[in-house]
Each structure stands twice: as structure tokens, then as C-alpha cells.
Amino acid sequence: MNITESEFINQFKPSKDIGLLHGVMGICIYQYLLGRETELKEYTDIADELLDEIYCQVSKNIPVNFEFGLAGIGWGIEFLTQNEFVEADTDEVLGDIDKAVLKSITSDSPLDMSMANGLTGYLLYLIKRLQSKDQLKNTITTELNKELLILVINKLEQCYNKYFTSISKDICFDLFSGFPIQINALSQAYELGIYNSKIERILVQLLPSFETSMPSMHTNRLTLACELKYLHAQIPNQRLERLIDILLYTVDFDQLLNEISDETIGVRNGLAGLKYILWKLLKILPVESPYYMKVTQTLKSFPEINEKFPDDEKLVTPQTLSLGEGIIGVKIMNLLLEQKEPITLSKEVVLT
């Protein structure tokens, strides 16, 4: 193992941040992926140690949100279990997290729509829980999570009109915020078949606003078009199809890379995130689409993303190394795109 990587891992054992996007949970997932890809037990051993560290700290004073807290950690544990990296009864293991998420969703404290600290993050957690094989059983936990999913979708619907004006005021590419990640979550929720009539109504309500407002940045137009394309695959709608065509038509593919700094490499708002969106869009576009070749050419000309750990220890920080914004996210994305065996991020996209 590269010595700088070993030193890096040791810096996070123990770590105050055990969350998914900026802490130990993201690093743990990377080590399991790397262990499976290389078939080297030393990576899996490190992952096991990191997971033990998470279990030891998860009961401490940790926020409930997705970005830094319990919802993201719970999503990560479900991801590892569903992809058979670990064996666990997640109803039992995640019981306390389920209770914390329930309390946060049903409290009187207002929640925004965000993935990081709001309703979309909780929706992603509940979707991942309900994708579990254990949730196929009609247990009390399953029924409760279904009811919570319905409640979150209803709360999201109430927020949409309030926040919609922000769609055309985007100032940076951000894969984890705004309407694209919410559309992504609704697409995943639709596949569960629990509250589809409401999701279809939400789409009908949102279409007029989408038709009159458009992200100002080409990267965000592309991301919105990609997520709407996946939703359209499940809910065929001519107006939605026209909207997707308009969004893609107005994307200047030559400008995409100009909207992201070469030094911003992360999944959330950097080169790795844009590469993932292009790859994901290519998977669903028909070959005869006029945009298929544009996406293909953009991917072929995509610059190499530097995923080396910094040699200078002063540059080794949670931000530069995290899943969300740093090198770990880049490494995970590259591993997923090159996987020999399918790895399921969601039921809508299986990376092979």
C-alpha cells in the first residue's frame, strides 16, 4: 500500500467526523471498494477497523442530517450491506438512527429541501432503507419507514413553490443541491412503488415552472436534464420530453469545463461530478439522439483528474480528502465506473 495513503488513513483513526460526505464513513466505503477491486485483504481490514470506529462513535453527540450526521452514516451502512461488503441485520443495527430520523422529520422545527441538512437527505436515507431485502418483509420498521417516506414527499411538495425562483440564480455547479438531486430522489422513490400517484402529481405541478425557469450555468442545465431523463424513463410525459430536449439543446458542451476550475476535482462541485453526470446521461440516451455523440466526445476529451494524495502533510485535510469534495470521492467514482461487478448506488443506476 502507498505509504502516503496509509498515513492518510491513520489520520482519520479516530476522527471527530464520522459522516458520509466528509468523514470516516466515506473513507470506509472507499476501502471496501478498493479491497474488492484489488482482492487485497489489507484494504478490507482497514475498512473493518473504520467501521468499528463508526459504531463506537455513532451514539455520541452527532447531528441527524445526511451530510455530517446519522442519516448519511445509515445510508452508508445500508450501501455496504446491500452490496454484500458486510453482513448485518440493518433493522437492528440502524434502529437508533431510524428513531433519530423519525424524531427530526416529525418535529416542529422547520426543515429545508436540501440533501445536506434537510428533507432530500432524509428521503435518500429512507429510500436506501426501503431498498433493503429486510424491508421486503412486512415488519413494523418497514411500515414506519414507508409512512415517513410519504410524509417527507408531502413536505417537499409544500416547499417547491417557495424555493423554485432559485433555480435560475445558480452561481456554481453543485451535484448535491437544488432541484436535480431532488428529482434524483423522487426517481428512486418512484421505483419503490409506494407513493407514485403523488410523485406523478408533483411532476405535473413542477413542469410549468421548469418550462419558464432554467439554470443559468451549462453544467447545471446538463445535470437537470440528466435527472429528468431518468424520471421520464419511469413517467413518460410529452411535456417533460420536450423540456429535456430544450435543456440539452441549450447546453454548450464546449463551455462545461470552463465553468469548473481545474483545481476543483471533487464529486460535489468538481470535475469528478461532471464526469459522472456525462457518464450517467450516456447510459440512458438512445444512440440515435443528436446529443449522444456530443456527450461521447465530451467524455473522450475529458481531462485526467489528479487523484494522488498530497505529498505535503499540511495539505492533507478533511476537505481535500473527503468523499464529497476531495480525493476519496474521485477515487470512489473511478472505481465505480471501472467495476467488474455491479455496484448499486440506487436502483435507477447500476454501475458496471
Short mmCIF file of N, CA and C in Angstrom, two decimals, residues 5-140:
data_model
loop_
_atom_site.label_atom_id
_atom_site.label_comp_id
_atom_site.label_asym_id
_atom_site.label_seq_id
_atom_site.Cartn_x
_atom_site.Cartn_y
_atom_site.Cartn_z
N GLU A 5 -0.93 6.94 1.50
CA GLU A 5 -2.30 6.52 1.74
C GLU A 5 -2.44 5.94 3.15
N SER A 6 -1.47 5.16 3.60
CA SER A 6 -1.51 4.61 4.95
C SER A 6 -1.50 5.73 5.98
N GLU A 7 -0.63 6.71 5.77
CA GLU A 7 -0.55 7.84 6.69
C GLU A 7 -1.87 8.60 6.72
N PHE A 8 -2.45 8.74 5.55
CA PHE A 8 -3.72 9.43 5.45
C PHE A 8 -4.81 8.70 6.25
N ILE A 9 -4.92 7.40 6.08
CA ILE A 9 -5.93 6.62 6.79
C ILE A 9 -5.74 6.77 8.30
N ASN A 10 -4.50 6.71 8.75
CA ASN A 10 -4.22 6.81 10.19
C ASN A 10 -4.65 8.15 10.76
N GLN A 11 -4.62 9.19 9.94
CA GLN A 11 -5.03 10.50 10.43
C GLN A 11 -6.51 10.53 10.78
N PHE A 12 -7.27 9.63 10.20
CA PHE A 12 -8.70 9.63 10.44
C PHE A 12 -9.13 8.55 11.44
N LYS A 13 -8.19 7.96 12.15
CA LYS A 13 -8.49 6.95 13.17
C LYS A 13 -7.86 7.37 14.50
N PRO A 14 -8.63 7.84 15.48
CA PRO A 14 -10.05 8.18 15.38
C PRO A 14 -10.24 9.57 14.78
N SER A 15 -11.46 9.86 14.33
CA SER A 15 -11.78 11.16 13.76
C SER A 15 -13.05 11.69 14.41
N LYS A 16 -13.08 13.01 14.59
CA LYS A 16 -14.29 13.62 15.14
C LYS A 16 -15.44 13.53 14.15
N ASP A 17 -15.13 13.53 12.86
CA ASP A 17 -16.17 13.48 11.84
C ASP A 17 -16.26 12.05 11.29
N ILE A 18 -17.35 11.38 11.60
CA ILE A 18 -17.53 10.02 11.10
C ILE A 18 -18.57 9.97 9.98
N GLY A 19 -18.97 11.14 9.48
CA GLY A 19 -20.03 11.22 8.49
C GLY A 19 -19.68 10.68 7.12
N LEU A 20 -20.67 10.66 6.24
CA LEU A 20 -20.54 10.08 4.91
C LEU A 20 -19.75 10.97 3.96
N LEU A 21 -20.09 12.22 3.87
CA LEU A 21 -19.53 13.08 2.82
C LEU A 21 -18.20 13.71 3.19
N HIS A 22 -17.89 13.82 4.48
CA HIS A 22 -16.65 14.50 4.88
C HIS A 22 -15.82 13.70 5.88
N GLY A 23 -16.25 12.52 6.24
CA GLY A 23 -15.56 11.82 7.31
C GLY A 23 -15.30 10.35 7.06
N VAL A 24 -15.29 9.59 8.16
CA VAL A 24 -14.83 8.21 8.15
C VAL A 24 -15.72 7.28 7.32
N MET A 25 -17.04 7.53 7.30
CA MET A 25 -17.94 6.64 6.55
C MET A 25 -17.57 6.60 5.07
N GLY A 26 -17.26 7.74 4.50
CA GLY A 26 -16.87 7.78 3.09
C GLY A 26 -15.57 7.04 2.84
N ILE A 27 -14.61 7.21 3.76
CA ILE A 27 -13.32 6.53 3.63
C ILE A 27 -13.49 5.01 3.77
N CYS A 28 -14.37 4.62 4.67
CA CYS A 28 -14.67 3.20 4.88
C CYS A 28 -15.21 2.56 3.60
N ILE A 29 -16.15 3.23 2.94
CA ILE A 29 -16.71 2.72 1.69
C ILE A 29 -15.62 2.58 0.64
N TYR A 30 -14.75 3.56 0.57
CA TYR A 30 -13.65 3.52 -0.40
C TYR A 30 -12.76 2.30 -0.16
N GLN A 31 -12.43 2.02 1.10
CA GLN A 31 -11.55 0.90 1.41
C GLN A 31 -12.20 -0.44 1.05
N TYR A 32 -13.51 -0.57 1.29
CA TYR A 32 -14.20 -1.81 0.89
C TYR A 32 -14.21 -1.96 -0.63
N LEU A 33 -14.49 -0.87 -1.35
CA LEU A 33 -14.48 -0.92 -2.81
C LEU A 33 -13.09 -1.30 -3.33
N LEU A 34 -12.07 -0.69 -2.73
CA LEU A 34 -10.70 -0.96 -3.15
C LEU A 34 -10.31 -2.40 -2.86
N GLY A 35 -10.75 -2.91 -1.71
CA GLY A 35 -10.46 -4.30 -1.36
C GLY A 35 -11.08 -5.28 -2.34
N ARG A 36 -12.30 -5.00 -2.77
CA ARG A 36 -12.95 -5.89 -3.74
C ARG A 36 -12.29 -5.77 -5.11
N GLU A 37 -11.91 -4.57 -5.50
CA GLU A 37 -11.31 -4.36 -6.81
C GLU A 37 -9.94 -5.01 -6.90
N THR A 38 -9.13 -4.88 -5.84
CA THR A 38 -7.75 -5.38 -5.88
C THR A 38 -7.63 -6.80 -5.33
N GLU A 39 -8.68 -7.27 -4.61
CA GLU A 39 -8.67 -8.57 -3.93
C GLU A 39 -7.55 -8.65 -2.89
N LEU A 40 -7.23 -7.50 -2.30
CA LEU A 40 -6.22 -7.44 -1.24
C LEU A 40 -6.91 -7.26 0.11
N LYS A 41 -6.66 -8.20 1.01
CA LYS A 41 -7.34 -8.22 2.30
C LYS A 41 -6.96 -7.02 3.17
N GLU A 42 -5.78 -6.44 2.95
CA GLU A 42 -5.34 -5.35 3.82
C GLU A 42 -6.29 -4.15 3.72
N TYR A 43 -6.88 -3.92 2.54
CA TYR A 43 -7.82 -2.82 2.40
C TYR A 43 -9.12 -3.12 3.15
N THR A 44 -9.57 -4.36 3.05
CA THR A 44 -10.78 -4.76 3.76
C THR A 44 -10.57 -4.70 5.26
N ASP A 45 -9.39 -5.07 5.72
CA ASP A 45 -9.09 -4.98 7.15
C ASP A 45 -9.17 -3.55 7.65
N ILE A 46 -8.63 -2.62 6.86
CA ILE A 46 -8.71 -1.20 7.23
C ILE A 46 -10.17 -0.76 7.27
N ALA A 47 -10.95 -1.20 6.29
CA ALA A 47 -12.37 -0.84 6.24
C ALA A 47 -13.10 -1.37 7.48
N ASP A 48 -12.79 -2.61 7.87
CA ASP A 48 -13.41 -3.18 9.07
C ASP A 48 -13.09 -2.35 10.31
N GLU A 49 -11.84 -1.91 10.42
CA GLU A 49 -11.43 -1.09 11.56
C GLU A 49 -12.18 0.25 11.55
N LEU A 50 -12.31 0.84 10.38
CA LEU A 50 -13.02 2.12 10.27
C LEU A 50 -14.50 1.96 10.64
N LEU A 51 -15.08 0.84 10.21
CA LEU A 51 -16.49 0.60 10.53
C LEU A 51 -16.68 0.42 12.04
N ASP A 52 -15.73 -0.28 12.67
CA ASP A 52 -15.78 -0.41 14.13
C ASP A 52 -15.69 0.96 14.80
N GLU A 53 -14.83 1.82 14.25
CA GLU A 53 -14.70 3.18 14.78
C GLU A 53 -16.02 3.94 14.68
N ILE A 54 -16.71 3.76 13.57
CA ILE A 54 -18.01 4.42 13.38
C ILE A 54 -19.02 3.91 14.40
N TYR A 55 -19.08 2.58 14.59
CA TYR A 55 -20.01 2.01 15.55
C TYR A 55 -19.74 2.52 16.97
N CYS A 56 -18.46 2.72 17.30
CA CYS A 56 -18.10 3.19 18.64
C CYS A 56 -18.55 4.63 18.88
N GLN A 57 -18.56 5.43 17.82
CA GLN A 57 -18.86 6.85 17.98
C GLN A 57 -20.29 7.24 17.62
N VAL A 58 -21.03 6.33 16.98
CA VAL A 58 -22.31 6.72 16.40
C VAL A 58 -23.34 7.12 17.45
N SER A 59 -23.17 6.66 18.69
CA SER A 59 -24.14 7.01 19.73
C SER A 59 -23.82 8.34 20.40
N LYS A 60 -22.70 8.94 20.03
CA LYS A 60 -22.31 10.20 20.67
C LYS A 60 -23.09 11.37 20.06
N ASN A 61 -22.72 12.57 20.46
CA ASN A 61 -23.43 13.77 20.04
C ASN A 61 -23.23 14.06 18.56
N ILE A 62 -23.98 13.42 17.70
CA ILE A 62 -23.81 13.55 16.26
C ILE A 62 -25.12 14.09 15.67
N PRO A 63 -25.04 15.04 14.75
CA PRO A 63 -26.28 15.55 14.13
C PRO A 63 -27.00 14.46 13.36
N VAL A 64 -28.24 14.70 13.03
CA VAL A 64 -29.04 13.68 12.34
C VAL A 64 -28.94 13.81 10.82
N ASN A 65 -28.45 14.92 10.32
CA ASN A 65 -28.54 15.22 8.89
C ASN A 65 -27.73 14.26 8.02
N PHE A 66 -27.88 14.41 6.71
CA PHE A 66 -27.25 13.50 5.75
C PHE A 66 -25.77 13.83 5.54
N GLU A 67 -25.42 15.10 5.49
CA GLU A 67 -24.06 15.48 5.13
C GLU A 67 -23.04 15.10 6.19
N PHE A 68 -23.32 15.43 7.45
CA PHE A 68 -22.36 15.19 8.52
C PHE A 68 -22.82 14.12 9.51
N GLY A 69 -24.09 13.74 9.44
CA GLY A 69 -24.66 13.01 10.55
C GLY A 69 -25.17 11.61 10.31
N LEU A 70 -26.15 11.25 11.13
CA LEU A 70 -26.63 9.87 11.22
C LEU A 70 -27.30 9.38 9.94
N ALA A 71 -28.04 10.24 9.26
CA ALA A 71 -28.73 9.79 8.04
C ALA A 71 -27.72 9.35 6.98
N GLY A 72 -26.64 10.11 6.82
CA GLY A 72 -25.61 9.73 5.85
C GLY A 72 -24.88 8.46 6.27
N ILE A 73 -24.59 8.34 7.57
CA ILE A 73 -23.93 7.14 8.07
C ILE A 73 -24.83 5.91 7.86
N GLY A 74 -26.12 6.07 8.15
CA GLY A 74 -27.05 4.97 7.94
C GLY A 74 -27.15 4.58 6.48
N TRP A 75 -27.15 5.57 5.59
CA TRP A 75 -27.15 5.29 4.14
C TRP A 75 -25.91 4.48 3.79
N GLY A 76 -24.76 4.86 4.34
CA GLY A 76 -23.51 4.15 4.04
C GLY A 76 -23.53 2.71 4.51
N ILE A 77 -24.08 2.47 5.70
CA ILE A 77 -24.15 1.10 6.22
C ILE A 77 -25.10 0.26 5.38
N GLU A 78 -26.21 0.84 4.94
CA GLU A 78 -27.12 0.11 4.04
C GLU A 78 -26.44 -0.19 2.71
N PHE A 79 -25.69 0.77 2.20
CA PHE A 79 -24.96 0.57 0.94
C PHE A 79 -24.00 -0.61 1.07
N LEU A 80 -23.25 -0.66 2.15
CA LEU A 80 -22.29 -1.74 2.35
C LEU A 80 -22.99 -3.09 2.50
N THR A 81 -24.12 -3.09 3.20
CA THR A 81 -24.85 -4.33 3.42
C THR A 81 -25.50 -4.83 2.13
N GLN A 82 -26.16 -3.93 1.40
CA GLN A 82 -26.86 -4.33 0.18
C GLN A 82 -25.91 -4.80 -0.91
N ASN A 83 -24.68 -4.27 -0.90
CA ASN A 83 -23.70 -4.70 -1.88
C ASN A 83 -22.77 -5.79 -1.34
N GLU A 84 -23.16 -6.37 -0.20
CA GLU A 84 -22.52 -7.56 0.38
C GLU A 84 -21.05 -7.35 0.74
N PHE A 85 -20.72 -6.13 1.17
CA PHE A 85 -19.40 -5.89 1.74
C PHE A 85 -19.38 -6.34 3.20
N VAL A 86 -20.53 -6.20 3.87
CA VAL A 86 -20.67 -6.64 5.26
C VAL A 86 -22.00 -7.36 5.41
N GLU A 87 -22.11 -8.16 6.45
CA GLU A 87 -23.37 -8.81 6.78
C GLU A 87 -23.94 -8.14 8.02
N ALA A 88 -25.19 -7.75 7.95
CA ALA A 88 -25.80 -7.09 9.10
C ALA A 88 -27.31 -7.12 8.97
N ASP A 89 -27.99 -7.22 10.12
CA ASP A 89 -29.43 -7.01 10.18
C ASP A 89 -29.63 -5.51 10.37
N THR A 90 -29.87 -4.80 9.26
CA THR A 90 -29.89 -3.34 9.34
C THR A 90 -31.08 -2.81 10.13
N ASP A 91 -32.15 -3.58 10.23
CA ASP A 91 -33.25 -3.16 11.10
C ASP A 91 -32.76 -3.02 12.54
N GLU A 92 -31.88 -3.94 12.93
CA GLU A 92 -31.34 -3.90 14.29
C GLU A 92 -30.21 -2.87 14.41
N VAL A 93 -29.27 -2.91 13.47
CA VAL A 93 -28.10 -2.03 13.53
C VAL A 93 -28.49 -0.56 13.42
N LEU A 94 -29.48 -0.27 12.58
CA LEU A 94 -29.86 1.11 12.33
C LEU A 94 -31.09 1.54 13.12
N GLY A 95 -31.46 0.76 14.10
CA GLY A 95 -32.65 1.07 14.88
C GLY A 95 -32.61 2.45 15.52
N ASP A 96 -31.49 2.80 16.14
CA ASP A 96 -31.37 4.11 16.79
C ASP A 96 -31.36 5.24 15.77
N ILE A 97 -30.74 5.00 14.61
CA ILE A 97 -30.73 6.03 13.57
C ILE A 97 -32.14 6.22 13.02
N ASP A 98 -32.88 5.12 12.84
CA ASP A 98 -34.28 5.23 12.41
C ASP A 98 -35.07 6.12 13.36
N LYS A 99 -34.86 5.93 14.66
CA LYS A 99 -35.59 6.72 15.66
C LYS A 99 -35.21 8.20 15.59
N ALA A 100 -33.91 8.46 15.39
CA ALA A 100 -33.44 9.85 15.32
C ALA A 100 -33.99 10.54 14.08
N VAL A 101 -34.03 9.83 12.95
CA VAL A 101 -34.58 10.40 11.72
C VAL A 101 -36.08 10.66 11.89
N LEU A 102 -36.77 9.71 12.49
CA LEU A 102 -38.21 9.88 12.77
C LEU A 102 -38.46 11.14 13.59
N LYS A 103 -37.67 11.31 14.65
CA LYS A 103 -37.84 12.47 15.53
C LYS A 103 -37.60 13.77 14.79
N SER A 104 -36.56 13.79 13.95
CA SER A 104 -36.23 15.01 13.22
C SER A 104 -37.31 15.37 12.19
N ILE A 105 -37.82 14.36 11.49
CA ILE A 105 -38.83 14.60 10.45
C ILE A 105 -40.15 15.07 11.05
N THR A 106 -40.53 14.50 12.18
CA THR A 106 -41.84 14.80 12.77
C THR A 106 -41.81 15.94 13.78
N SER A 107 -40.64 16.52 14.01
CA SER A 107 -40.56 17.63 14.97
C SER A 107 -41.16 18.89 14.37
N ASP A 108 -41.38 19.88 15.21
CA ASP A 108 -41.94 21.15 14.75
C ASP A 108 -40.88 22.06 14.12
N SER A 109 -39.62 21.69 14.25
CA SER A 109 -38.54 22.51 13.69
C SER A 109 -38.62 22.47 12.17
N PRO A 110 -38.55 23.62 11.49
CA PRO A 110 -38.64 23.64 10.02
C PRO A 110 -37.43 23.00 9.37
N LEU A 111 -37.67 22.28 8.29
CA LEU A 111 -36.60 21.65 7.51
C LEU A 111 -36.62 22.21 6.10
N ASP A 112 -35.42 22.51 5.55
CA ASP A 112 -35.38 22.96 4.16
C ASP A 112 -35.39 21.76 3.23
N MET A 113 -35.25 22.01 1.93
CA MET A 113 -35.34 20.93 0.94
C MET A 113 -34.02 20.23 0.69
N SER A 114 -32.94 20.70 1.27
CA SER A 114 -31.60 20.28 0.88
C SER A 114 -31.30 18.81 1.18
N MET A 115 -30.31 18.30 0.48
CA MET A 115 -29.78 16.98 0.79
C MET A 115 -28.90 17.04 2.03
N ALA A 116 -28.15 18.11 2.16
CA ALA A 116 -27.17 18.21 3.23
C ALA A 116 -27.80 18.21 4.60
N ASN A 117 -28.83 19.03 4.78
CA ASN A 117 -29.36 19.25 6.13
C ASN A 117 -30.88 19.24 6.18
N GLY A 118 -31.51 18.67 5.15
CA GLY A 118 -32.95 18.79 5.09
C GLY A 118 -33.67 17.56 4.57
N LEU A 119 -34.82 17.81 3.94
CA LEU A 119 -35.76 16.76 3.58
C LEU A 119 -35.22 15.79 2.53
N THR A 120 -34.48 16.29 1.54
CA THR A 120 -33.98 15.40 0.50
C THR A 120 -32.99 14.39 1.06
N GLY A 121 -32.17 14.82 2.01
CA GLY A 121 -31.25 13.88 2.66
C GLY A 121 -31.99 12.78 3.40
N TYR A 122 -33.05 13.15 4.11
CA TYR A 122 -33.84 12.14 4.82
C TYR A 122 -34.57 11.22 3.83
N LEU A 123 -35.01 11.78 2.71
CA LEU A 123 -35.67 10.96 1.69
C LEU A 123 -34.69 9.92 1.13
N LEU A 124 -33.45 10.34 0.86
CA LEU A 124 -32.45 9.41 0.35
C LEU A 124 -32.16 8.30 1.37
N TYR A 125 -32.12 8.65 2.64
CA TYR A 125 -31.90 7.64 3.68
C TYR A 125 -33.06 6.63 3.70
N LEU A 126 -34.28 7.13 3.69
CA LEU A 126 -35.45 6.25 3.75
C LEU A 126 -35.54 5.35 2.52
N ILE A 127 -35.20 5.90 1.35
CA ILE A 127 -35.19 5.09 0.13
C ILE A 127 -34.19 3.95 0.25
N LYS A 128 -32.99 4.28 0.72
CA LYS A 128 -31.97 3.24 0.86
C LYS A 128 -32.42 2.17 1.87
N ARG A 129 -33.07 2.58 2.94
CA ARG A 129 -33.59 1.61 3.91
C ARG A 129 -34.64 0.71 3.27
N LEU A 130 -35.51 1.31 2.46
CA LEU A 130 -36.61 0.55 1.86
C LEU A 130 -36.15 -0.29 0.67
N GLN A 131 -34.94 -0.06 0.19
CA GLN A 131 -34.36 -0.92 -0.86
C GLN A 131 -33.76 -2.19 -0.27
N SER A 132 -33.63 -2.25 1.04
CA SER A 132 -33.05 -3.41 1.71
C SER A 132 -33.93 -4.64 1.55
N LYS A 133 -33.30 -5.79 1.42
CA LYS A 133 -34.06 -7.05 1.35
C LYS A 133 -34.91 -7.25 2.60
N ASP A 134 -34.39 -6.78 3.76
CA ASP A 134 -35.14 -6.92 5.00
C ASP A 134 -36.46 -6.17 4.94
N GLN A 135 -36.48 -5.08 4.14
CA GLN A 135 -37.68 -4.26 4.08
C GLN A 135 -38.77 -4.89 3.22
N LEU A 136 -38.45 -6.00 2.53
CA LEU A 136 -39.47 -6.71 1.78
C LEU A 136 -40.44 -7.42 2.72
N LYS A 137 -40.00 -7.63 3.96
CA LYS A 137 -40.87 -8.22 4.96
C LYS A 137 -41.79 -7.14 5.52
N ASN A 138 -43.00 -7.49 5.80
CA ASN A 138 -43.97 -6.51 6.34
C ASN A 138 -43.78 -6.34 7.84
N THR A 139 -42.64 -5.79 8.20
CA THR A 139 -42.36 -5.56 9.62
C THR A 139 -42.84 -4.17 10.02
N ILE A 140 -42.86 -3.94 11.32
CA ILE A 140 -43.25 -2.62 11.83
C ILE A 140 -42.28 -1.56 11.31
#
